[in-house]
Amino acid sequence: MRILVVGGAGYIGSVCVEQLLNEGHEVAVLDNLCEGHRAAVDRRASFMEGDLQDRQSTLSILSKVQPEAVMHFAASALVGESMENPSKYFRNNVANGLNLLDAMVEAGVPRFVFSSTCAIFGPPERVPIDETLPTRPINPYGESKLLFEKVLQWYGRIHGLKFVSLRYFNAAGATENFGEDHRVETHLIPNILKVALGQKPHVEIFGTDYETPDGTCIRDYIHIVDLAQAHILALKANESGFFNLGTGGGSSVREVIETARKVTGRKIDIAEKPRRPGDPPRLIAASDKIKRELGWQPKFQSLEAIIESAWKWHQKFPKGYKD
Ligand SMILES: NC(=O)c1ccc[n+]([C@@H]2O[C@H](COP(=O)([O-])OP(=O)(O)OC[C@H]3O[C@@H](n4cnc5c(N)ncnc54)[C@H](O)[C@@H]3O)[C@@H](O)[C@H]2O)c1
């Protein structure tokens, strides 16, 4: 298929682009490089620098590429920043996303795969989190993604757009050539690996008194190659739908640090800090629906394998894409 990957110069998009190309798809990338990197775009893909904010150029890119499907990774994705600057989140994640959808309708592009998030649920009543749980986001980031999911439902009903929304839990890991290099890194695993590389003195643990076995928060880490596979399966989905996506296993912050010590063989110092507001103790995905309906099966089940892949990438590119 011919696919337009929007946000394909970012962390998850770059790996998806690579995996799509490996499976023989034709790929064009649209990204404004506000967060992504030109060097993160696989050379086999064509690249167009552009901003979804610009309706006219978005439409002309879609009309030129004529993709059979669009994958939409482009978003602002920092929870803390969204609490300080909600406007940025509603503009980029909802209004700019609408520009993309309208351009798709106008250019006649029938399929859409959307990067949603477990943040749409807010603190869950129970774990694992399945698709039947109520959605009660507690920050503008999660709310913006939930609003966009609602928009998708209406575009499906009114314009016949076929969509799959994938609500990722914690994306992690790397392939040989593509990994995680955010300008502001808030994710645990790259921050731990920066300590292992001697680029940071310690890793911060926010909250050590949660009602979990070791007192630290538990999250569900999913390897980005498995995430990418879910996107590729989504291209063949017969029905539109929403799917939670994680490996279903939970690892605490301390367990992640301990596993990283084992994988890297390096000293990793920690600094214990108070809880951050709005961090639920446990976020674990129930991914039965996507397994059942799209035949998804994660290959990277162990945290060790996920961290190993990220460690290899960070050693190869210690300065990220600046190398
Ligand atoms: N990383 C995770 O663990 C995680 C978890 C849940 C959901 N998500 C979602 O997955 C998607 C990708 O996440 P990521 O970690 O790869 O983020 P990222 O910031 O690395 O990638 C996003 C890309 O979109 C581009 N972009 C942003 N706004 C744009 C615009 N207006 N026009 C054109 N390009 C634009 C950025 O330059 C960047 O390359 C995001 O939508 C995020 O909300 C990520």
CSV table of C-alpha atoms and ligand atoms in Angstrom, one decimal:
chain,number,residue,atom,x,y,z
A,1,MET,CA,0.0,0.0,0.0
A,2,ARG,CA,1.0,3.6,-0.3
A,3,ILE,CA,1.0,5.2,3.2
A,4,LEU,CA,1.5,8.7,4.4
A,5,VAL,CA,3.0,8.7,7.8
A,6,VAL,CA,2.4,12.0,9.6
A,7,GLY,CA,4.9,12.5,12.4
A,8,GLY,CA,7.2,9.9,10.9
A,9,ALA,CA,10.3,11.7,12.0
A,10,GLY,CA,9.4,11.1,15.6
A,11,TYR,CA,10.2,8.2,17.9
A,12,ILE,CA,7.4,5.8,17.2
A,13,GLY,CA,6.7,7.0,13.7
A,14,SER,CA,10.3,6.4,12.6
A,15,VAL,CA,10.1,2.8,13.5
A,16,CYS,CA,6.7,2.4,11.9
A,17,VAL,CA,8.1,3.8,8.7
A,18,GLU,CA,11.0,1.4,8.8
A,19,GLN,CA,8.7,-1.6,9.4
A,20,LEU,CA,6.3,-0.6,6.7
A,21,LEU,CA,9.1,-0.3,4.2
A,22,ASN,CA,10.5,-3.7,5.3
A,23,GLU,CA,7.1,-5.2,4.5
A,24,GLY,CA,7.1,-3.7,1.0
A,25,HIS,CA,4.8,-0.7,1.5
A,26,GLU,CA,5.5,2.6,-0.2
A,27,VAL,CA,6.0,5.4,2.4
A,28,ALA,CA,5.9,9.1,2.4
A,29,VAL,CA,6.6,11.1,5.6
A,30,LEU,CA,5.1,14.5,6.6
A,31,ASP,CA,6.6,16.1,9.6
A,32,ASN,CA,7.4,19.7,10.8
A,33,LEU,CA,10.5,18.5,12.7
A,34,CYS,CA,9.3,20.4,15.8
A,35,GLU,CA,10.2,17.3,17.8
A,36,GLY,CA,11.3,14.7,15.2
A,37,HIS,CA,14.6,14.5,13.3
A,38,ARG,CA,15.3,14.4,9.6
A,39,ALA,CA,17.9,11.7,10.3
A,40,ALA,CA,15.2,9.6,11.9
A,41,VAL,CA,13.4,9.2,8.5
A,42,ASP,CA,14.4,6.0,6.8
A,43,ARG,CA,16.2,6.8,3.5
A,44,ARG,CA,13.9,4.6,1.5
A,45,ALA,CA,10.9,6.9,2.4
A,46,SER,CA,10.2,10.2,0.7
A,47,PHE,CA,10.1,13.2,3.1
A,48,MET,CA,8.0,16.3,3.1
A,49,GLU,CA,8.6,19.0,5.7
A,50,GLY,CA,5.2,20.5,6.5
A,51,ASP,CA,3.0,21.5,9.4
A,52,LEU,CA,-0.6,20.3,9.8
A,53,GLN,CA,-1.4,23.8,11.0
A,54,ASP,CA,-1.2,24.8,7.3
A,55,ARG,CA,-4.4,23.4,5.8
A,56,GLN,CA,-3.6,24.3,2.2
A,57,SER,CA,-0.2,22.6,2.2
A,58,THR,CA,-1.6,19.6,4.0
A,59,LEU,CA,-4.2,19.2,1.3
A,60,SER,CA,-1.7,19.6,-1.5
A,61,ILE,CA,0.6,17.0,0.0
A,62,LEU,CA,-2.3,14.5,0.3
A,63,SER,CA,-3.5,15.3,-3.2
A,64,LYS,CA,0.1,14.8,-4.5
A,65,VAL,CA,0.9,11.6,-2.5
A,66,GLN,CA,-2.6,10.1,-3.0
A,67,PRO,CA,-2.0,7.6,-0.1
A,68,GLU,CA,-4.3,4.6,0.4
A,69,ALA,CA,-4.0,5.2,4.2
A,70,VAL,CA,-2.7,7.8,6.6
A,71,MET,CA,-1.0,7.0,9.9
A,72,HIS,CA,-1.1,9.9,12.3
A,73,PHE,CA,1.6,10.1,15.0
A,74,ALA,CA,2.0,13.9,15.0
A,75,ALA,CA,1.0,15.4,18.3
A,76,SER,CA,2.3,17.3,21.3
A,77,ALA,CA,2.8,14.7,23.9
A,78,LEU,CA,4.1,16.0,27.2
A,79,VAL,CA,1.6,15.6,30.0
A,80,GLY,CA,3.2,18.2,32.3
A,81,GLU,CA,3.4,20.8,29.6
A,82,SER,CA,-0.2,20.2,28.7
A,83,MET,CA,-1.2,21.3,32.3
A,84,GLU,CA,0.7,24.6,31.7
A,85,ASN,CA,-0.2,25.2,28.1
A,86,PRO,CA,-3.5,23.5,27.3
A,87,SER,CA,-4.0,25.6,24.2
A,88,LYS,CA,-1.0,24.1,22.5
A,89,TYR,CA,-2.5,20.6,23.1
A,90,PHE,CA,-6.0,21.3,21.9
A,91,ARG,CA,-4.6,23.2,18.9
A,92,ASN,CA,-2.0,20.7,17.8
A,93,ASN,CA,-3.8,17.5,18.8
A,94,VAL,CA,-7.4,18.4,17.9
A,95,ALA,CA,-7.5,21.4,15.5
A,96,ASN,CA,-4.4,20.5,13.4
A,97,GLY,CA,-5.6,16.9,13.4
A,98,LEU,CA,-8.9,18.1,11.9
A,99,ASN,CA,-7.0,19.8,9.1
A,100,LEU,CA,-5.5,16.4,8.3
A,101,LEU,CA,-8.9,14.6,8.4
A,102,ASP,CA,-10.5,17.3,6.2
A,103,ALA,CA,-7.7,17.1,3.7
A,104,MET,CA,-8.2,13.3,3.7
A,105,VAL,CA,-11.9,13.6,3.0
A,106,GLU,CA,-11.2,16.1,0.2
A,107,ALA,CA,-8.5,14.0,-1.3
A,108,GLY,CA,-10.6,10.8,-1.0
A,109,VAL,CA,-8.2,8.9,1.4
A,110,PRO,CA,-10.2,6.2,3.0
A,111,ARG,CA,-8.2,4.8,5.9
A,112,PHE,CA,-6.7,6.3,9.1
A,113,VAL,CA,-4.6,4.9,11.9
A,114,PHE,CA,-4.4,7.1,15.0
A,115,SER,CA,-1.9,7.2,17.9
A,116,SER,CA,-4.1,7.4,21.0
A,117,THR,CA,-3.0,6.9,24.5
A,118,CYS,CA,-3.9,5.2,27.8
A,119,ALA,CA,-4.1,8.8,29.2
A,120,ILE,CA,-7.7,9.0,27.9
A,121,PHE,CA,-8.7,6.7,30.8
A,122,GLY,CA,-7.3,8.7,33.7
A,123,PRO,CA,-6.8,6.8,36.9
A,124,PRO,CA,-8.5,3.5,36.2
A,125,GLU,CA,-11.1,1.8,38.4
A,126,ARG,CA,-9.3,-1.5,37.8
A,127,VAL,CA,-6.4,-3.0,35.9
A,128,PRO,CA,-5.8,-4.4,33.4
A,129,ILE,CA,-7.5,-1.6,31.5
A,130,ASP,CA,-9.9,-2.9,28.8
A,131,GLU,CA,-11.9,-0.9,26.2
A,132,THR,CA,-15.1,-0.9,28.4
A,133,LEU,CA,-13.6,1.2,31.2
A,134,PRO,CA,-14.9,4.8,31.4
A,135,THR,CA,-12.7,7.5,29.8
A,136,ARG,CA,-11.9,10.3,32.3
A,137,PRO,CA,-8.7,12.0,31.4
A,138,ILE,CA,-7.1,14.2,34.0
A,139,ASN,CA,-4.9,16.4,31.8
A,140,PRO,CA,-5.3,18.3,28.6
A,141,TYR,CA,-3.1,15.8,26.7
A,142,GLY,CA,-5.4,12.9,27.5
A,143,GLU,CA,-8.5,15.0,26.9
A,144,SER,CA,-7.2,16.2,23.5
A,145,LYS,CA,-6.7,12.6,22.4
A,146,LEU,CA,-10.1,11.6,23.6
A,147,LEU,CA,-11.7,14.5,21.8
A,148,PHE,CA,-10.0,13.4,18.6
A,149,GLU,CA,-11.3,9.9,19.0
A,150,LYS,CA,-14.8,11.4,19.2
A,151,VAL,CA,-14.1,13.3,16.0
A,152,LEU,CA,-13.0,10.1,14.3
A,153,GLN,CA,-16.3,8.4,15.2
A,154,TRP,CA,-18.3,11.2,13.5
A,155,TYR,CA,-16.0,11.3,10.5
A,156,GLY,CA,-16.6,7.5,10.2
A,157,ARG,CA,-20.3,7.9,10.4
A,158,ILE,CA,-20.6,11.0,8.1
A,159,HIS,CA,-17.8,10.6,5.7
A,160,GLY,CA,-17.3,6.8,5.8
A,161,LEU,CA,-13.7,7.2,7.0
A,162,LYS,CA,-12.4,3.8,8.2
A,163,PHE,CA,-10.2,4.3,11.2
A,164,VAL,CA,-8.3,2.4,13.9
A,165,SER,CA,-7.3,4.2,17.1
A,166,LEU,CA,-4.5,2.5,19.1
A,167,ARG,CA,-4.3,3.5,22.7
A,168,TYR,CA,-0.6,2.9,23.5
A,169,PHE,CA,0.6,2.3,27.0
A,170,ASN,CA,4.4,2.9,27.5
A,171,ALA,CA,6.3,2.7,24.2
A,172,ALA,CA,9.9,1.6,24.6
A,173,GLY,CA,12.8,-0.1,22.9
A,174,ALA,CA,14.5,0.5,19.6
A,175,THR,CA,15.6,-1.2,16.3
A,176,GLU,CA,19.1,-1.2,15.1
A,177,ASN,CA,18.9,2.2,13.5
A,178,PHE,CA,15.9,4.0,15.1
A,179,GLY,CA,15.3,4.8,18.7
A,180,GLU,CA,14.1,7.4,21.2
A,181,ASP,CA,15.6,10.9,21.1
A,182,HIS,CA,13.1,13.4,22.4
A,183,ARG,CA,14.3,17.0,22.9
A,184,VAL,CA,12.7,17.0,26.4
A,185,GLU,CA,12.9,13.4,27.6
A,186,THR,CA,10.3,12.5,30.2
A,187,HIS,CA,10.3,8.7,29.6
A,188,LEU,CA,11.9,6.4,32.1
A,189,ILE,CA,13.9,4.0,30.0
A,190,PRO,CA,15.9,6.6,28.0
A,191,ASN,CA,16.5,8.6,31.1
A,192,ILE,CA,17.9,5.5,32.9
A,193,LEU,CA,20.1,4.8,29.9
A,194,LYS,CA,21.5,8.3,30.0
A,195,VAL,CA,22.6,7.7,33.5
A,196,ALA,CA,24.2,4.4,32.4
A,197,LEU,CA,26.0,6.4,29.7
A,198,GLY,CA,27.3,8.9,32.2
A,199,GLN,CA,25.2,11.7,30.7
A,200,LYS,CA,23.1,12.3,33.8
A,201,PRO,CA,24.0,11.8,37.4
A,202,HIS,CA,21.0,9.9,38.5
A,203,VAL,CA,17.5,8.9,37.6
A,204,GLU,CA,14.5,10.3,39.5
A,205,ILE,CA,11.9,8.1,41.1
A,206,PHE,CA,8.7,10.1,41.6
A,207,GLY,CA,6.9,8.5,44.6
A,208,THR,CA,8.1,5.5,46.6
A,209,ASP,CA,5.0,5.1,48.8
A,210,TYR,CA,2.4,3.9,46.4
A,211,GLU,CA,0.3,0.9,47.2
A,212,THR,CA,2.4,-1.4,45.0
A,213,PRO,CA,4.8,-4.2,46.1
A,214,ASP,CA,7.9,-1.9,46.1
A,215,GLY,CA,6.1,1.4,46.5
A,216,THR,CA,6.9,2.7,43.0
A,217,CYS,CA,4.5,3.1,40.0
A,218,ILE,CA,3.8,0.2,37.7
A,219,ARG,CA,3.6,0.7,33.9
A,220,ASP,CA,3.1,-1.6,30.9
A,221,TYR,CA,6.1,-1.3,28.5
A,222,ILE,CA,5.5,-2.3,24.9
A,223,HIS,CA,8.3,-2.6,22.3
A,224,ILE,CA,7.9,-0.2,19.4
A,225,VAL,CA,8.4,-3.0,16.9
A,226,ASP,CA,5.3,-4.7,18.4
A,227,LEU,CA,3.5,-1.3,18.2
A,228,ALA,CA,4.5,-0.9,14.6
A,229,GLN,CA,3.1,-4.4,13.8
A,230,ALA,CA,-0.2,-3.3,15.4
A,231,HIS,CA,-0.3,-0.4,12.9
A,232,ILE,CA,0.4,-2.6,10.0
A,233,LEU,CA,-2.4,-5.0,11.0
A,234,ALA,CA,-4.7,-2.0,11.5
A,235,LEU,CA,-4.3,-1.2,7.7
A,236,LYS,CA,-6.2,-4.5,7.0
A,237,ALA,CA,-8.9,-4.0,9.6
A,238,ASN,CA,-12.4,-4.5,8.2
A,239,GLU,CA,-14.1,-2.4,10.8
A,240,SER,CA,-13.3,0.8,12.5
A,241,GLY,CA,-12.4,0.5,16.2
A,242,PHE,CA,-10.5,1.5,19.3
A,243,PHE,CA,-7.9,-0.8,20.8
A,244,ASN,CA,-5.8,-0.8,23.9
A,245,LEU,CA,-2.2,-1.8,23.3
A,246,GLY,CA,0.3,-3.0,25.8
A,247,THR,CA,2.0,-6.3,26.7
A,248,GLY,CA,-0.2,-6.8,29.7
A,249,GLY,CA,2.7,-7.2,32.1
A,250,GLY,CA,3.4,-4.5,34.6
A,251,SER,CA,6.9,-3.4,35.8
A,252,SER,CA,7.6,-1.0,38.6
A,253,VAL,CA,10.0,1.9,38.3
A,254,ARG,CA,12.4,0.0,40.6
A,255,GLU,CA,12.1,-3.1,38.5
A,256,VAL,CA,12.9,-1.2,35.3
A,257,ILE,CA,16.0,0.3,37.0
A,258,GLU,CA,17.2,-3.0,38.3
A,259,THR,CA,16.7,-4.7,34.9
A,260,ALA,CA,18.6,-1.8,33.2
A,261,ARG,CA,21.5,-2.3,35.7
A,262,LYS,CA,21.6,-6.0,34.7
A,263,VAL,CA,21.4,-5.3,31.0
A,264,THR,CA,24.0,-2.5,30.9
A,265,GLY,CA,26.3,-3.7,33.7
A,266,ARG,CA,26.6,-0.1,34.7
A,267,LYS,CA,26.0,1.8,38.0
A,268,ILE,CA,22.7,3.6,37.9
A,269,ASP,CA,22.2,6.0,40.8
A,270,ILE,CA,18.7,7.0,41.8
A,271,ALA,CA,17.2,10.1,43.5
A,272,GLU,CA,13.9,9.5,45.4
A,273,LYS,CA,11.4,12.3,44.9
A,274,PRO,CA,7.8,12.9,46.1
A,275,ARG,CA,4.9,11.7,44.0
A,276,ARG,CA,3.9,13.8,41.0
A,277,PRO,CA,0.3,14.8,40.9
A,278,GLY,CA,-1.9,12.7,38.6
A,279,ASP,CA,0.4,9.6,38.4
A,280,PRO,CA,-1.9,6.5,38.9
A,281,PRO,CA,-0.1,3.7,40.8
A,282,ARG,CA,-0.8,1.1,38.1
A,283,LEU,CA,-1.4,1.3,34.4
A,284,ILE,CA,-1.6,-2.1,32.7
A,285,ALA,CA,-3.3,-2.8,29.3
A,286,ALA,CA,-5.8,-5.5,28.5
A,287,SER,CA,-4.9,-6.1,24.8
A,288,ASP,CA,-7.3,-9.1,24.3
A,289,LYS,CA,-9.5,-7.1,21.8
A,290,ILE,CA,-6.6,-6.4,19.4
A,291,LYS,CA,-5.3,-9.9,19.7
A,292,ARG,CA,-8.8,-11.3,19.0
A,293,GLU,CA,-9.9,-8.9,16.3
A,294,LEU,CA,-6.7,-8.0,14.5
A,295,GLY,CA,-4.5,-11.1,15.3
A,296,TRP,CA,-1.9,-9.0,17.1
A,297,GLN,CA,0.8,-10.9,19.0
A,298,PRO,CA,3.7,-9.1,20.8
A,299,LYS,CA,7.1,-10.6,20.2
A,300,PHE,CA,9.0,-8.8,22.9
A,301,GLN,CA,7.4,-10.1,26.1
A,302,SER,CA,10.3,-9.4,28.5
A,303,LEU,CA,11.3,-6.1,29.8
A,304,GLU,CA,14.9,-7.3,29.5
A,305,ALA,CA,14.6,-7.7,25.8
A,306,ILE,CA,13.0,-4.2,25.5
A,307,ILE,CA,15.8,-2.5,27.5
A,308,GLU,CA,18.5,-4.5,25.6
A,309,SER,CA,17.3,-3.1,22.3
A,310,ALA,CA,17.2,0.4,23.7
A,311,TRP,CA,20.6,0.1,25.2
A,312,LYS,CA,22.2,-1.1,21.9
A,313,TRP,CA,20.7,1.9,20.2
A,314,HIS,CA,21.8,4.4,22.8
A,315,GLN,CA,25.4,3.0,22.7
A,316,LYS,CA,25.4,3.2,18.9
A,317,PHE,CA,24.0,6.8,19.0
A,318,PRO,CA,25.0,8.2,22.4
A,319,LYS,CA,24.1,11.7,21.2
A,320,GLY,CA,20.9,10.6,19.5
A,321,TYR,CA,20.4,11.8,16.0
A,322,LYS,CA,23.0,14.5,16.4
A,323,ASP,CA,25.7,11.9,15.7
B,1,LIG,N1,5.9,7.5,23.4
B,1,LIG,C1,4.9,7.0,24.1
B,1,LIG,O1,5.1,6.2,25.0
B,1,LIG,C2,3.4,7.2,23.7
B,1,LIG,C3,2.4,6.6,24.4
B,1,LIG,C4,1.1,6.9,24.1
B,1,LIG,C5,0.8,7.6,22.9
B,1,LIG,N2,1.8,8.2,22.2
B,1,LIG,C6,1.4,9.0,21.0
B,1,LIG,O2,2.2,8.5,19.9
B,1,LIG,C7,2.5,9.5,19.0
B,1,LIG,C8,4.0,9.5,18.7
B,1,LIG,O3,4.7,9.6,19.9
B,1,LIG,P1,6.3,9.8,19.9
B,1,LIG,O4,6.8,9.4,21.3
B,1,LIG,O5,6.8,9.1,18.7
B,1,LIG,O6,6.3,11.4,19.8
B,1,LIG,P2,7.4,12.3,19.0
B,1,LIG,O7,7.2,13.7,19.5
B,1,LIG,O8,8.7,11.7,18.9
B,1,LIG,O9,6.8,12.3,17.5
B,1,LIG,C9,5.8,13.1,17.0
B,1,LIG,C10,6.2,13.7,15.7
B,1,LIG,O10,5.2,14.6,15.2
B,1,LIG,C11,5.8,15.7,14.6
B,1,LIG,N3,4.7,16.8,14.8
B,1,LIG,C12,4.2,17.3,15.9
B,1,LIG,N4,3.3,18.2,15.6
B,1,LIG,C13,3.3,18.3,14.2
B,1,LIG,C14,2.5,19.1,13.3
B,1,LIG,N5,1.6,20.0,13.7
B,1,LIG,N6,2.7,19.0,12.0
B,1,LIG,C15,3.7,18.1,11.5
B,1,LIG,N7,4.4,17.3,12.3
B,1,LIG,C16,4.2,17.4,13.7
B,1,LIG,C17,7.0,16.0,15.5
B,1,LIG,O11,8.0,16.8,14.9
B,1,LIG,C18,7.5,14.5,15.7
B,1,LIG,O12,8.4,14.1,14.7
B,1,LIG,C19,2.0,10.8,19.6
B,1,LIG,O13,0.8,11.1,19.1
B,1,LIG,C20,1.8,10.4,21.1
B,1,LIG,O14,0.8,11.2,21.7
B,1,LIG,C21,3.1,8.0,22.6
